[in-house]
Amino acid sequence: MLVLLPPSEGKASSGRGAPLKPESLSLPGLTDAREAVLGELVELCSGDEEKAREVLGLSEGLRGEVAKNTGLRTAGARPAGEIYTGVLYDALGLASLDPAAKRRAARSLLVFSGLWGAVRVTDRIPSYRCSMGVKLPGLGALAGHWRAPMASVLPEAAGDGLVLDLRSAAYAAAWKPKGEVAGRTATVRVLHAPTRKVVSHFNKATKGRIVRSLLTEGVAPKDPAALVEALRDLGYVVEAEAPGKGGTAWSLDVLVEEIH
């Protein structure tokens, strides 16, 4: 099973670890594309601060993020699972998983990123600020920059099992499973059952709980149909229909009564 996650806007500090080693990151087929984004981002943030803040879509209160990006090559690096914070990652609670569940997380979780493309939670990275919606002056829209390298690398990473896609739309734009891989991909939407509406905070929290449940119980469904049954066995209310044609991802709705 491969689980595709969005990153978090907020991130923990880099700390005092050894600096980034780009060649050590998972998915080495993305290395050249990573170096291109890293170089452009550092150059942008080392120049006109106001321009960098505008390009990155940062408010006045986040001005310090520009300076942080200038030191990405020398800043301390920590496992990505420690860098990413926020609602989904709080609910996932990687640090509190038992050893077996942590090993499953290391194998199955893949976090998408505007800067790195995609990383494992064990990959050591510095704290940064660069969302997938950014358009860097020398590269253009990052989602477009990542499509070709992702298309060559991600099908192999997906293996022959289930792909559970929990990404937001901006990050899903960087790679869309196709063909046979799409047929064993499931996207999940979390709805407030009484209103049938998506509520951002609890959508993220529920997705984090779903992943934690699968990891702690050691459940690794082989395909979307098995995922539906597994989630129901874990106590979730799930609505799903098989796609009408081959090469199309399944869409699952998880219904939750209370928003928390």
PDB file of N, CA and C in Angstrom, residues 10 18 21 37 54 89 91 98-99 108 117-118 130 190 229-230 239 246 251:
ATOM      1  N   GLY A  10       2.430  24.854   7.951  1.00  0.00           N
ATOM      2  CA  GLY A  10       3.286  25.064   9.109  1.00  0.00           C
ATOM      3  C   GLY A  10       4.240  23.895   9.269  1.00  0.00           C
ATOM      4  N   ALA A  18      22.498  17.379  11.004  1.00  0.00           N
ATOM      5  CA  ALA A  18      23.345  17.562   9.822  1.00  0.00           C
ATOM      6  C   ALA A  18      22.517  18.156   8.691  1.00  0.00           C
ATOM      7  N   LYS A  21      21.221  16.378   2.536  1.00  0.00           N
ATOM      8  CA  LYS A  21      21.989  15.663   1.523  1.00  0.00           C
ATOM      9  C   LYS A  21      21.007  15.228   0.435  1.00  0.00           C
ATOM     10  N   VAL A  37      14.422  23.172  -8.310  1.00  0.00           N
ATOM     11  CA  VAL A  37      13.543  23.970  -7.446  1.00  0.00           C
ATOM     12  C   VAL A  37      14.335  24.565  -6.291  1.00  0.00           C
ATOM     13  N   GLU A  54       6.022  37.972  -2.224  1.00  0.00           N
ATOM     14  CA  GLU A  54       4.890  37.990  -3.164  1.00  0.00           C
ATOM     15  C   GLU A  54       4.800  36.682  -3.935  1.00  0.00           C
ATOM     16  N   TYR A  89      -1.253  15.753  10.547  1.00  0.00           N
ATOM     17  CA  TYR A  89      -0.112  15.092  11.174  1.00  0.00           C
ATOM     18  C   TYR A  89      -0.278  14.957  12.682  1.00  0.00           C
ATOM     19  N   ALA A  91      -3.188  14.336  14.065  1.00  0.00           N
ATOM     20  CA  ALA A  91      -4.087  13.181  14.190  1.00  0.00           C
ATOM     21  C   ALA A  91      -3.368  11.869  13.850  1.00  0.00           C
ATOM     22  N   ASP A  98       3.631   2.546  17.587  1.00  0.00           N
ATOM     23  CA  ASP A  98       4.518   1.495  18.087  1.00  0.00           C
ATOM     24  C   ASP A  98       5.544   1.154  16.998  1.00  0.00           C
ATOM     25  N   PRO A  99       6.623   0.453  17.346  1.00  0.00           N
ATOM     26  CA  PRO A  99       7.698   0.200  16.371  1.00  0.00           C
ATOM     27  C   PRO A  99       7.229  -0.446  15.065  1.00  0.00           C
ATOM     28  N   SER A 108       5.208   2.994   3.616  1.00  0.00           N
ATOM     29  CA  SER A 108       3.996   3.266   2.842  1.00  0.00           C
ATOM     30  C   SER A 108       3.634   4.738   2.680  1.00  0.00           C
ATOM     31  N   GLY A 117       9.132  17.491  -4.314  1.00  0.00           N
ATOM     32  CA  GLY A 117       8.346  16.587  -5.159  1.00  0.00           C
ATOM     33  C   GLY A 117       7.572  15.613  -4.298  1.00  0.00           C
ATOM     34  N   ALA A 118       8.265  14.658  -3.716  1.00  0.00           N
ATOM     35  CA  ALA A 118       7.669  13.720  -2.769  1.00  0.00           C
ATOM     36  C   ALA A 118       8.788  13.111  -1.943  1.00  0.00           C
ATOM     37  N   CYS A 130       7.405  26.571   0.691  1.00  0.00           N
ATOM     38  CA  CYS A 130       7.233  26.616  -0.762  1.00  0.00           C
ATOM     39  C   CYS A 130       6.112  25.663  -1.130  1.00  0.00           C
ATOM     40  N   VAL A 190     -13.844  13.354   3.051  1.00  0.00           N
ATOM     41  CA  VAL A 190     -14.485  13.216   4.358  1.00  0.00           C
ATOM     42  C   VAL A 190     -15.622  14.230   4.450  1.00  0.00           C
ATOM     43  N   GLU A 229     -13.852  -2.291   2.671  1.00  0.00           N
ATOM     44  CA  GLU A 229     -14.196  -3.268   3.712  1.00  0.00           C
ATOM     45  C   GLU A 229     -13.347  -3.081   4.962  1.00  0.00           C
ATOM     46  N   ALA A 230     -12.062  -2.783   4.762  1.00  0.00           N
ATOM     47  CA  ALA A 230     -11.169  -2.584   5.910  1.00  0.00           C
ATOM     48  C   ALA A 230     -11.599  -1.375   6.729  1.00  0.00           C
ATOM     49  N   GLU A 239     -19.024   5.294   1.890  1.00  0.00           N
ATOM     50  CA  GLU A 239     -19.822   5.129   0.683  1.00  0.00           C
ATOM     51  C   GLU A 239     -18.873   5.099  -0.502  1.00  0.00           C
ATOM     52  N   GLY A 246     -12.394   1.105 -16.803  1.00  0.00           N
ATOM     53  CA  GLY A 246     -11.061   0.787 -16.333  1.00  0.00           C
ATOM     54  C   GLY A 246     -10.144   1.993 -16.380  1.00  0.00           C
ATOM     55  N   SER A 251     -13.584   6.660  -5.933  1.00  0.00           N
ATOM     56  CA  SER A 251     -13.839   7.800  -5.047  1.00  0.00           C
ATOM     57  C   SER A 251     -14.606   7.305  -3.834  1.00  0.00           C
TER      58      SER A 251
END
